[in-house]
Structures are given as C-alpha cells and as structure tokens.
Amino acid sequence: MTKPIKQQDRPLTTIERVDLAVARAVELDDKRQPGRSVKAFAGLGDQPPMQLLSAGIVVGALVTHNPRLRQAGLRMLCAHGLSTVAKGLVKNVVDRTRPNATLEGRGYALEPGQSKEKDLRSMPSGHSAGTIAAAGAAMLDYPGAAPVIAAGALSICAAQLPSKNHFLSDVVAGAAIGAASAALACSLIPAAPDGTGVPGS
C-alpha cells in the first residue's frame, strides 16, 4: 500500500504553483526507457558519484604528476563537502514532499519540520548543490573548459525535474548553495597567478 504524505493546510504560494505546474509538464514515466535513462543521468549528481569523480581526479593528478589537476580535484572535494553540509542543514529544518510522491497523489507539504523520511526531504536539491559546487570549483583552474563544465552541471540539475527527484525551486535553491560553496572553496584554495592552480609551482 502506498504510504500517504502529510498535507499542508495553507494555500499554495505562486512559486509552489509554478513548481507543481512544471513538475506535471515535464514528468517522465520511470517505467519506460526514456524515464529510466533520464533518472540514471540525474543520479550522477548524487553524493557518491560526485565524491568519486573528485577523488578520482586527485588520484589521477598524483599519478600523472599534474599539480593543476590535483588542485582542481582538491577544490572540488572541498566545495562538494561544503555544499553537503549546507544542504543538510536546510533539509533538517524543512519538510517538503518530493514530486514523485505528490504526482502519485500522496499529498503535498512545504513547511518547517525535521522529518528523516526521504519523501519529505526534497528542499533543497542536494544533487544540484553538489554538482554546481564541484563544477564551479573546477572552473577556476580550467576556465577554458567552463562552458562545457557548466553545460554538464546544468544538464544534471535540469534532469532532476523530469526524473521527479525535485521541484524547480528545490533545484534553484540547491544550485545557489552549490555556487556559494564553490566560491568559498575557491577562496580557500585559490588558483595561482600563473594559472597552474598551485602557488609557487
């Protein structure tokens, strides 16, 4: 039996109405191949894949003796870690149903709360926060690749919508957290003036 989700009593805000309209307009059936493919792509923004990517870059840089790449990987790990902490702080004080639950008719809520239930931890999007954080951190050392990095990161963020992982405002909030985390990581681990990403190298 499908477990019901709590229903809020207050009227929806304009942002919430837009969120619900977008969710209904772009949702994909995850029982069909297009929906499964988009959901798998959206999952690339989850914590384990992003952590593995960042750590893999550091390992690859050490093996190839590439200090610029090493610096980028370390900054990505830092930015991703900061975004994980920040999004967790918000999730722990806000209850919001995920689109999949709402679209299945299990109610809707966005209110203060401390639920640990996955279907009530949609705000903000951790996938978007971590992806934007890591991408922003990498761009400092590889500005020439910024358009490609940004396109990839934004594609993962956008995929959260049809995969019904998050509402639009969840993604926007997560991306903002990610951008702030990347900025902080860049200030903590700055690129060198010579562009190598490693002071004095």
mmCIF file of C-alpha atoms in Angstrom:
data_model
loop_
_atom_site.group_PDB
_atom_site.id
_atom_site.type_symbol
_atom_site.label_atom_id
_atom_site.label_comp_id
_atom_site.label_asym_id
_atom_site.label_seq_id
_atom_site.Cartn_x
_atom_site.Cartn_y
_atom_site.Cartn_z
ATOM 1 C CA MET A 1 0.000 0.000 0.000
ATOM 2 C CA THR A 2 1.265 3.468 -0.885
ATOM 3 C CA LYS A 3 2.230 5.418 2.206
ATOM 4 C CA PRO A 4 0.459 8.789 2.485
ATOM 5 C CA ILE A 5 2.443 12.002 2.912
ATOM 6 C CA LYS A 6 1.205 14.800 5.176
ATOM 7 C CA GLN A 7 -0.875 17.513 3.512
ATOM 8 C CA GLN A 8 -0.409 21.183 4.359
ATOM 9 C CA ASP A 9 -3.415 23.347 5.209
ATOM 10 C CA ARG A 10 -2.277 26.713 3.860
ATOM 11 C CA PRO A 11 -2.844 27.884 0.266
ATOM 12 C CA LEU A 12 -0.046 27.367 -2.237
ATOM 13 C CA THR A 13 2.283 30.267 -2.971
ATOM 14 C CA THR A 14 2.922 31.414 -6.540
ATOM 15 C CA ILE A 15 6.302 29.662 -6.536
ATOM 16 C CA GLU A 16 4.698 26.427 -5.361
ATOM 17 C CA ARG A 17 2.043 26.624 -8.063
ATOM 18 C CA VAL A 18 4.773 27.112 -10.671
ATOM 19 C CA ASP A 19 6.720 24.203 -9.179
ATOM 20 C CA LEU A 20 3.729 21.895 -9.436
ATOM 21 C CA ALA A 21 2.880 23.024 -12.967
ATOM 22 C CA VAL A 22 6.448 22.439 -14.145
ATOM 23 C CA ALA A 23 6.593 19.059 -12.425
ATOM 24 C CA ARG A 24 3.416 17.919 -14.174
ATOM 25 C CA ALA A 25 4.561 19.289 -17.537
ATOM 26 C CA VAL A 26 7.973 17.606 -17.647
ATOM 27 C CA GLU A 27 7.496 14.370 -15.690
ATOM 28 C CA LEU A 28 8.621 11.163 -17.390
ATOM 29 C CA ASP A 29 7.387 7.660 -16.713
ATOM 30 C CA ASP A 30 10.273 5.916 -14.968
ATOM 31 C CA LYS A 31 8.865 2.568 -16.071
ATOM 32 C CA ARG A 32 9.749 3.435 -19.675
ATOM 33 C CA GLN A 33 13.251 3.681 -21.134
ATOM 34 C CA PRO A 34 13.373 7.490 -21.593
ATOM 35 C CA GLY A 35 12.349 7.994 -17.981
ATOM 36 C CA ARG A 36 14.832 5.421 -16.715
ATOM 37 C CA SER A 37 17.639 6.963 -18.753
ATOM 38 C CA VAL A 38 16.961 10.488 -17.501
ATOM 39 C CA LYS A 39 16.706 9.253 -13.922
ATOM 40 C CA ALA A 40 20.056 7.477 -14.244
ATOM 41 C CA PHE A 41 21.631 10.635 -15.665
ATOM 42 C CA ALA A 42 20.147 12.718 -12.851
ATOM 43 C CA GLY A 43 21.698 10.285 -10.388
ATOM 44 C CA LEU A 44 25.180 11.346 -11.499
ATOM 45 C CA GLY A 45 24.690 14.366 -9.256
ATOM 46 C CA ASP A 46 24.256 12.259 -6.127
ATOM 47 C CA GLN A 47 26.918 12.357 -3.410
ATOM 48 C CA PRO A 48 28.794 9.085 -4.138
ATOM 49 C CA PRO A 49 29.326 9.739 -7.883
ATOM 50 C CA MET A 50 30.463 13.328 -7.311
ATOM 51 C CA GLN A 51 32.779 12.321 -4.482
ATOM 52 C CA LEU A 52 34.243 9.512 -6.577
ATOM 53 C CA LEU A 53 34.760 11.873 -9.516
ATOM 54 C CA SER A 54 36.543 14.446 -7.376
ATOM 55 C CA ALA A 55 38.675 11.867 -5.593
ATOM 56 C CA GLY A 56 39.450 10.165 -8.899
ATOM 57 C CA ILE A 57 40.705 13.449 -10.297
ATOM 58 C CA VAL A 58 43.036 13.858 -7.318
ATOM 59 C CA VAL A 59 44.365 10.309 -7.712
ATOM 60 C CA GLY A 60 44.811 10.761 -11.458
ATOM 61 C CA ALA A 61 46.651 14.018 -10.869
ATOM 62 C CA LEU A 62 49.008 12.393 -8.381
ATOM 63 C CA VAL A 63 49.736 9.524 -10.767
ATOM 64 C CA THR A 64 50.403 11.863 -13.691
ATOM 65 C CA HIS A 65 52.199 14.487 -11.580
ATOM 66 C CA ASN A 66 49.732 17.169 -12.664
ATOM 67 C CA PRO A 67 49.583 19.829 -9.919
ATOM 68 C CA ARG A 68 46.958 21.883 -11.712
ATOM 69 C CA LEU A 69 44.603 18.923 -11.926
ATOM 70 C CA ARG A 70 45.373 17.981 -8.326
ATOM 71 C CA GLN A 71 44.441 21.443 -7.152
ATOM 72 C CA ALA A 72 41.173 21.297 -9.065
ATOM 73 C CA GLY A 73 40.301 17.920 -7.568
ATOM 74 C CA LEU A 74 41.071 19.042 -4.034
ATOM 75 C CA ARG A 75 38.971 22.158 -4.501
ATOM 76 C CA MET A 76 36.119 20.066 -5.901
ATOM 77 C CA LEU A 77 36.223 17.832 -2.822
ATOM 78 C CA CYS A 78 36.225 20.895 -0.595
ATOM 79 C CA ALA A 79 33.339 22.570 -2.429
ATOM 80 C CA HIS A 80 31.293 19.388 -2.515
ATOM 81 C CA GLY A 81 31.846 18.835 1.198
ATOM 82 C CA LEU A 82 30.754 22.378 1.999
ATOM 83 C CA SER A 83 27.623 22.010 -0.120
ATOM 84 C CA THR A 84 26.774 18.704 1.542
ATOM 85 C CA VAL A 85 26.911 20.293 4.989
ATOM 86 C CA ALA A 86 24.916 23.340 3.892
ATOM 87 C CA LYS A 87 22.138 21.449 2.127
ATOM 88 C CA GLY A 88 21.889 19.070 5.086
ATOM 89 C CA LEU A 89 21.329 21.977 7.458
ATOM 90 C CA VAL A 90 18.398 23.155 5.343
ATOM 91 C CA LYS A 91 16.909 19.694 4.814
ATOM 92 C CA ASN A 92 16.953 19.156 8.575
ATOM 93 C CA VAL A 93 14.644 22.109 9.219
ATOM 94 C CA VAL A 94 12.374 21.978 6.142
ATOM 95 C CA ASP A 95 9.886 19.259 5.212
ATOM 96 C CA ARG A 96 8.889 19.131 1.564
ATOM 97 C CA THR A 97 7.349 16.303 -0.379
ATOM 98 C CA ARG A 98 9.194 15.101 -3.450
ATOM 99 C CA PRO A 99 7.480 15.477 -6.824
ATOM 100 C CA ASN A 100 7.129 11.726 -7.297
ATOM 101 C CA ALA A 101 5.074 11.463 -4.095
ATOM 102 C CA THR A 102 2.921 14.473 -4.919
ATOM 103 C CA LEU A 103 2.321 13.386 -8.514
ATOM 104 C CA GLU A 104 1.282 9.968 -7.237
ATOM 105 C CA GLY A 105 -1.461 11.664 -5.211
ATOM 106 C CA ARG A 106 0.184 11.250 -1.811
ATOM 107 C CA GLY A 107 -0.272 14.864 -0.800
ATOM 108 C CA TYR A 108 1.961 17.912 -0.694
ATOM 109 C CA ALA A 109 3.693 19.912 2.024
ATOM 110 C CA LEU A 110 6.340 22.609 2.350
ATOM 111 C CA GLU A 111 6.761 23.656 5.964
ATOM 112 C CA PRO A 112 9.198 23.747 8.865
ATOM 113 C CA GLY A 113 9.994 20.235 10.037
ATOM 114 C CA GLN A 114 12.660 17.705 10.885
ATOM 115 C CA SER A 115 11.471 14.612 9.046
ATOM 116 C CA LYS A 116 14.072 11.991 8.142
ATOM 117 C CA GLU A 117 11.729 10.355 5.625
ATOM 118 C CA LYS A 118 13.208 10.531 2.119
ATOM 119 C CA ASP A 119 9.932 11.630 0.529
ATOM 120 C CA LEU A 120 9.856 14.699 2.798
ATOM 121 C CA ARG A 121 13.424 15.896 2.161
ATOM 122 C CA SER A 122 13.120 17.462 -1.278
ATOM 123 C CA MET A 123 14.227 21.005 -0.330
ATOM 124 C CA PRO A 124 16.912 21.836 -1.379
ATOM 125 C CA SER A 125 18.247 19.588 -4.138
ATOM 126 C CA GLY A 126 21.447 18.003 -2.886
ATOM 127 C CA HIS A 127 22.141 16.707 -6.396
ATOM 128 C CA SER A 128 22.138 20.270 -7.724
ATOM 129 C CA ALA A 129 24.119 21.658 -4.794
ATOM 130 C CA GLY A 130 26.903 19.109 -5.121
ATOM 131 C CA THR A 131 27.055 19.254 -8.904
ATOM 132 C CA ILE A 132 27.247 23.042 -9.100
ATOM 133 C CA ALA A 133 29.752 23.146 -6.237
ATOM 134 C CA ALA A 134 32.127 20.701 -7.907
ATOM 135 C CA ALA A 135 31.715 22.297 -11.324
ATOM 136 C CA GLY A 136 32.338 25.794 -10.030
ATOM 137 C CA ALA A 137 35.427 24.621 -8.174
ATOM 138 C CA ALA A 138 36.865 23.006 -11.304
ATOM 139 C CA MET A 139 36.329 26.078 -13.466
ATOM 140 C CA LEU A 140 38.873 28.128 -11.532
ATOM 141 C CA ASP A 141 41.742 26.012 -12.845
ATOM 142 C CA TYR A 142 40.187 25.275 -16.232
ATOM 143 C CA PRO A 143 38.405 28.467 -17.353
ATOM 144 C CA GLY A 144 38.694 27.429 -20.979
ATOM 145 C CA ALA A 145 36.543 24.403 -20.249
ATOM 146 C CA ALA A 146 33.991 26.419 -18.260
ATOM 147 C CA PRO A 147 31.247 26.305 -20.940
ATOM 148 C CA VAL A 148 31.449 22.515 -21.187
ATOM 149 C CA ILE A 149 31.653 22.050 -17.416
ATOM 150 C CA ALA A 150 28.713 24.412 -16.873
ATOM 151 C CA ALA A 151 26.620 22.708 -19.547
ATOM 152 C CA GLY A 152 27.204 19.310 -17.979
ATOM 153 C CA ALA A 153 26.396 20.525 -14.480
ATOM 154 C CA LEU A 154 23.259 22.374 -15.549
ATOM 155 C CA SER A 155 22.086 19.329 -17.519
ATOM 156 C CA ILE A 156 22.315 17.194 -14.381
ATOM 157 C CA CYS A 157 20.399 19.848 -12.445
ATOM 158 C CA ALA A 158 17.709 20.035 -15.128
ATOM 159 C CA ALA A 159 17.356 16.248 -15.158
ATOM 160 C CA GLN A 160 16.101 16.369 -11.571
ATOM 161 C CA LEU A 161 12.781 17.733 -12.861
ATOM 162 C CA PRO A 162 11.584 15.060 -15.334
ATOM 163 C CA SER A 163 13.001 12.357 -13.066
ATOM 164 C CA LYS A 164 10.696 13.680 -10.300
ATOM 165 C CA ASN A 165 13.507 13.924 -7.777
ATOM 166 C CA HIS A 166 12.984 17.625 -7.074
ATOM 167 C CA PHE A 167 10.781 20.621 -7.794
ATOM 168 C CA LEU A 168 12.160 23.587 -9.727
ATOM 169 C CA SER A 169 12.643 25.749 -6.626
ATOM 170 C CA ASP A 170 14.476 22.858 -4.925
ATOM 171 C CA VAL A 171 16.914 22.821 -7.838
ATOM 172 C CA VAL A 172 17.355 26.601 -7.791
ATOM 173 C CA ALA A 173 17.978 26.585 -4.030
ATOM 174 C CA GLY A 174 20.431 23.713 -4.365
ATOM 175 C CA ALA A 175 22.274 25.431 -7.198
ATOM 176 C CA ALA A 176 22.579 28.598 -5.105
ATOM 177 C CA ILE A 177 24.074 26.587 -2.248
ATOM 178 C CA GLY A 178 26.453 24.945 -4.702
ATOM 179 C CA ALA A 179 27.560 28.266 -6.158
ATOM 180 C CA ALA A 180 28.202 29.699 -2.696
ATOM 181 C CA SER A 181 30.125 26.570 -1.704
ATOM 182 C CA ALA A 182 32.255 26.784 -4.846
ATOM 183 C CA ALA A 183 33.015 30.443 -4.170
ATOM 184 C CA LEU A 184 34.095 29.645 -0.613
ATOM 185 C CA ALA A 185 36.228 26.721 -1.772
ATOM 186 C CA CYS A 186 37.875 28.939 -4.386
ATOM 187 C CA SER A 187 38.767 31.454 -1.684
ATOM 188 C CA LEU A 188 40.212 28.699 0.499
ATOM 189 C CA ILE A 189 42.131 27.027 -2.342
ATOM 190 C CA PRO A 190 42.900 29.788 -4.843
ATOM 191 C CA ALA A 191 44.462 29.376 -8.245
ATOM 192 C CA ALA A 192 47.990 30.686 -8.720
ATOM 193 C CA PRO A 193 48.577 33.815 -10.833
ATOM 194 C CA ASP A 194 50.446 31.696 -13.388
ATOM 195 C CA GLY A 195 47.293 29.665 -13.962
ATOM 196 C CA THR A 196 48.668 26.360 -12.715
ATOM 197 C CA GLY A 197 46.365 26.367 -9.715
ATOM 198 C CA VAL A 198 49.284 25.777 -7.368
ATOM 199 C CA PRO A 199 51.038 28.729 -5.752
ATOM 200 C CA GLY A 200 54.751 28.617 -6.404
ATOM 201 C CA SER A 201 54.636 25.676 -8.810
#
